[in-house]
Short mmCIF file of C-alpha atoms in Angstrom, two decimals:
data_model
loop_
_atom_site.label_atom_id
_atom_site.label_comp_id
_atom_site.label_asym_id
_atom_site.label_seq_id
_atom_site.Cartn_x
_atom_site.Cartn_y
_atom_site.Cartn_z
CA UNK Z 15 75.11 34.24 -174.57
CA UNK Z 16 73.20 36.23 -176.79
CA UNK Z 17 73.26 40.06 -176.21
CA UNK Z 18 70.62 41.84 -173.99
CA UNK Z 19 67.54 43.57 -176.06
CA UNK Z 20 68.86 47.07 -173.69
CA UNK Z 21 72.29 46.57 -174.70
CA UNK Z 22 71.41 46.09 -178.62
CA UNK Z 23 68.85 48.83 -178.30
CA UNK Z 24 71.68 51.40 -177.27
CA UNK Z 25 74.58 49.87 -179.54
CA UNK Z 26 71.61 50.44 -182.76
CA UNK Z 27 71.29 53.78 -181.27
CA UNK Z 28 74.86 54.99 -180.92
CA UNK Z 29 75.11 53.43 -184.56
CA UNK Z 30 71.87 55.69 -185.91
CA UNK Z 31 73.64 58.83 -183.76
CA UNK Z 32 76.60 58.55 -185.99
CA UNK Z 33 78.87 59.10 -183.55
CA UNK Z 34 81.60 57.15 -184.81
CA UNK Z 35 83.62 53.78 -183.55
CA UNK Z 36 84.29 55.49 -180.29
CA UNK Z 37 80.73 56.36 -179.60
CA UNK Z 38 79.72 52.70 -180.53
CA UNK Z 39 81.83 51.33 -178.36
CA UNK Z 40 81.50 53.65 -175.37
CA UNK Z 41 78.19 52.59 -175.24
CA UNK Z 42 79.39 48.86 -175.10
CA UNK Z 43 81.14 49.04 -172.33
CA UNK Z 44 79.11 51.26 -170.07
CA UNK Z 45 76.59 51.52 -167.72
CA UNK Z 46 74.63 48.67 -165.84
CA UNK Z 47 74.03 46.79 -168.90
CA UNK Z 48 77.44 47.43 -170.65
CA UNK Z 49 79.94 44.45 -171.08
CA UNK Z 50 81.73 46.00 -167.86
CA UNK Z 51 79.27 45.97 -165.81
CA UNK Z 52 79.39 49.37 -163.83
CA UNK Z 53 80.73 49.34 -160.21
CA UNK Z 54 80.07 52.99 -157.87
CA UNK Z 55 82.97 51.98 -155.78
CA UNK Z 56 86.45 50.96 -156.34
CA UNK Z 57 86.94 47.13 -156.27
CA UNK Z 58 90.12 44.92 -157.03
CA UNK Z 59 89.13 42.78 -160.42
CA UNK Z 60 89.87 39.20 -161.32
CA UNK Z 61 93.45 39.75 -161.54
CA UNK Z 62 93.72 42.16 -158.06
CA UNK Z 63 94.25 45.78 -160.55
CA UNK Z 64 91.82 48.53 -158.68
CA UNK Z 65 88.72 49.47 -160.86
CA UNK Z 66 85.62 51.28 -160.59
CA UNK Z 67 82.73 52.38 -162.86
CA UNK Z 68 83.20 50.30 -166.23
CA UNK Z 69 86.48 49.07 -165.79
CA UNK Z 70 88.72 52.28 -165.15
CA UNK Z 71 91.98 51.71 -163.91
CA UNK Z 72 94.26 53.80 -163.05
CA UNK Z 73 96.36 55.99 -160.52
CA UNK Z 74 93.35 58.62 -160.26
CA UNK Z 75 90.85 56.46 -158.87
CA UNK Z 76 89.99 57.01 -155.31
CA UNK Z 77 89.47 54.03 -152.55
CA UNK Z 78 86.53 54.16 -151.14
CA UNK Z 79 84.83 56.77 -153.08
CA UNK Z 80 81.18 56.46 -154.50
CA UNK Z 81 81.41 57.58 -158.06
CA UNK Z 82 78.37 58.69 -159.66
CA UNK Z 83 77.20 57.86 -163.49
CA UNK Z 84 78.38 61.68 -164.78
CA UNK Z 85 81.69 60.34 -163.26
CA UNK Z 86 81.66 57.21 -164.72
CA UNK Z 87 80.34 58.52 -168.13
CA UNK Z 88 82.96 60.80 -168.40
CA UNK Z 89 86.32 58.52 -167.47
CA UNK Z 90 84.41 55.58 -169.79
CA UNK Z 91 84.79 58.15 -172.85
CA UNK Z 92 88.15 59.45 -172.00
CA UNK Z 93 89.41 55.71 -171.60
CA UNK Z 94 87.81 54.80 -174.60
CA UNK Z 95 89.15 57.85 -176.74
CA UNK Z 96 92.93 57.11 -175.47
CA UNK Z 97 92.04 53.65 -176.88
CA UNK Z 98 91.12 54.38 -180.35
CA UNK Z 99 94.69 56.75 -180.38
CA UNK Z 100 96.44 54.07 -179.51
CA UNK Z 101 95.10 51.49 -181.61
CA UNK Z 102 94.05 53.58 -184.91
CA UNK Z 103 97.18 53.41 -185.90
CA UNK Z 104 97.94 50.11 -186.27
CA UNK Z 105 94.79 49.43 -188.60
CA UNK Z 106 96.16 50.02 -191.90
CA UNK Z 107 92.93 48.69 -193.60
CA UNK Z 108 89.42 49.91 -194.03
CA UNK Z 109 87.45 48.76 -191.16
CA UNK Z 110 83.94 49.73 -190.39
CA UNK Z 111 82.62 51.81 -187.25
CA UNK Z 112 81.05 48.48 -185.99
CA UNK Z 113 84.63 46.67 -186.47
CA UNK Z 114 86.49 49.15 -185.18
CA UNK Z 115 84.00 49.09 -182.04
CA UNK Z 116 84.70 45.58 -181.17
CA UNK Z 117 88.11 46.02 -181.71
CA UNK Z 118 87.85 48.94 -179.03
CA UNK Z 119 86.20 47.41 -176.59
CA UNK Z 120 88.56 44.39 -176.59
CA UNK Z 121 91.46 46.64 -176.71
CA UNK Z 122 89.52 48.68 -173.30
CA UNK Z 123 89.95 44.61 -171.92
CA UNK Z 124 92.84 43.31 -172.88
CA UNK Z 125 94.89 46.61 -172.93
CA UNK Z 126 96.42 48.17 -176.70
CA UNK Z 127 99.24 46.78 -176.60
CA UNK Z 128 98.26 43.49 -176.36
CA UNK Z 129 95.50 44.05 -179.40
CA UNK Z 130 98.71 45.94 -181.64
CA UNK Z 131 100.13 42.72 -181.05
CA UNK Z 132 97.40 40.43 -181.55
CA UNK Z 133 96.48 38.26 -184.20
CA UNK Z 134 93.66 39.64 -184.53
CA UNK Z 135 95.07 42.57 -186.07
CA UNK Z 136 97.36 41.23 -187.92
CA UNK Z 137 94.17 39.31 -189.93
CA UNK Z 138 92.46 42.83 -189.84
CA UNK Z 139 95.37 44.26 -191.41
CA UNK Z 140 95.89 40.94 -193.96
CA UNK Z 141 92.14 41.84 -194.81
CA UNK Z 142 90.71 38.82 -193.12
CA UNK Z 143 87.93 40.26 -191.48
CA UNK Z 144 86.21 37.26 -190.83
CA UNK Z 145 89.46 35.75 -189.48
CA UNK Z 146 89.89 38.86 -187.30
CA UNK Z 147 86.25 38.61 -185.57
CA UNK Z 148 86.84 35.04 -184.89
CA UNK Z 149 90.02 36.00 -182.67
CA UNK Z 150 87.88 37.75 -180.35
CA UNK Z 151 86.48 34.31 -179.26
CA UNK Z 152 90.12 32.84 -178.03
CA UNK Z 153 90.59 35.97 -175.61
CA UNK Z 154 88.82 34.25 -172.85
CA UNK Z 155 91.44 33.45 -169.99
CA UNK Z 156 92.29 35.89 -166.92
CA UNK Z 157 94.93 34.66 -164.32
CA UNK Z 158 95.08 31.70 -166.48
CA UNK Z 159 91.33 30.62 -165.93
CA UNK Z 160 88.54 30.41 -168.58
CA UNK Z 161 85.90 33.18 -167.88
CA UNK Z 162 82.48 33.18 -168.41
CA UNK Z 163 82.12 36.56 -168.07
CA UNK Z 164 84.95 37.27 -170.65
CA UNK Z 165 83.05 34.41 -173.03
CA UNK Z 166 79.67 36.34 -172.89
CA UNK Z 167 81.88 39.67 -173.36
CA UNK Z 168 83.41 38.46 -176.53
CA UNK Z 169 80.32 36.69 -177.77
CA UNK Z 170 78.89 40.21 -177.94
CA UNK Z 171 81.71 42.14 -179.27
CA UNK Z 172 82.13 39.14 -181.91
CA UNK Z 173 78.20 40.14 -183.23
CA UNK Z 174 78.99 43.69 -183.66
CA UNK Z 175 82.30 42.93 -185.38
CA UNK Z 176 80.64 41.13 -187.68
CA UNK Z 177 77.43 43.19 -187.99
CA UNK Z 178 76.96 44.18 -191.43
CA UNK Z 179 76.25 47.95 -192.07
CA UNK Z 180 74.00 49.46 -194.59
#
């Protein structure tokens, strides 16, 4: 699936702002036409964890609770920020902001641990970026299904992983 003109617009924008890996992809995931797919209330996802807004899980969220978008904004950028701690890390190459993006916003999917131990980052690290971006497109299986959803997801972070910058 290729990725919606709204969605590109934004990602080009939060590029342009210069806001960094995090900013890029904050702006991935979020909102109504972010890869999550923003939820107001608290629902159980594929695999029955409790989420709300663009995938926030946690012991803070509320049941039943309407969040609004200043909510969701604001736990999207926190969750994606404890990301990029987690993972930086374990990048011991030179990556760009756009790389590093779609390596967050798989990470905000799959979890960090799971992308520290991926080999997807061990290619990133091995300096096989190519190799790396191509991972993204075997990470599409929840409860042991194949996902649609999760193929459109990594279709899109695979084109900004391999976006060139200028």
């Amino acid at each position: 699936m290729a990725m919606s003109p709204t969605l590109r617009n934004r990602i080009i924008g939060a590029i342009a702002g210069g806001g960094g890996a995090v900013a890029i992809a904050t702006v991935m995931v979020s909102g109504k036409d972010g890869l999550e797919g923003r939820e107001y209330l608290p629902y159980r996802d594929v695999v029955g964890v409790l989420t709300v807004c663009d995938g926030h899980t946690g012991s803070d969220i509320i049941p039943g609770k309407r969040y609004t978008d200043k909510e969701c904004d604001a736990l999207t950028r926190a969750d994606m920020a404890r990301i990029a701690r987690q993972v930086d890390p374990h990048i011991r190459v030179k990556a760009t902001d756009t790389q590093r993006a779609a390596i967050y916003s798989f990470a905000y999917n799959v979890g960090a641990t799971a992308t520290i131990n991926s080999t997807l980052l061990k290619r990133l690290n091995a300096r096989d970026y190519a190799g790396a971006c191509n991972e993204l497109k075997r990470w599409v299986f929840a409860g042991g299904k194949k996902w649609k959803g999760l193929m459109n997801r990594r279709d899109v972070e695979y084109e900004v992983c391999t976006w060139s910058q200028k």
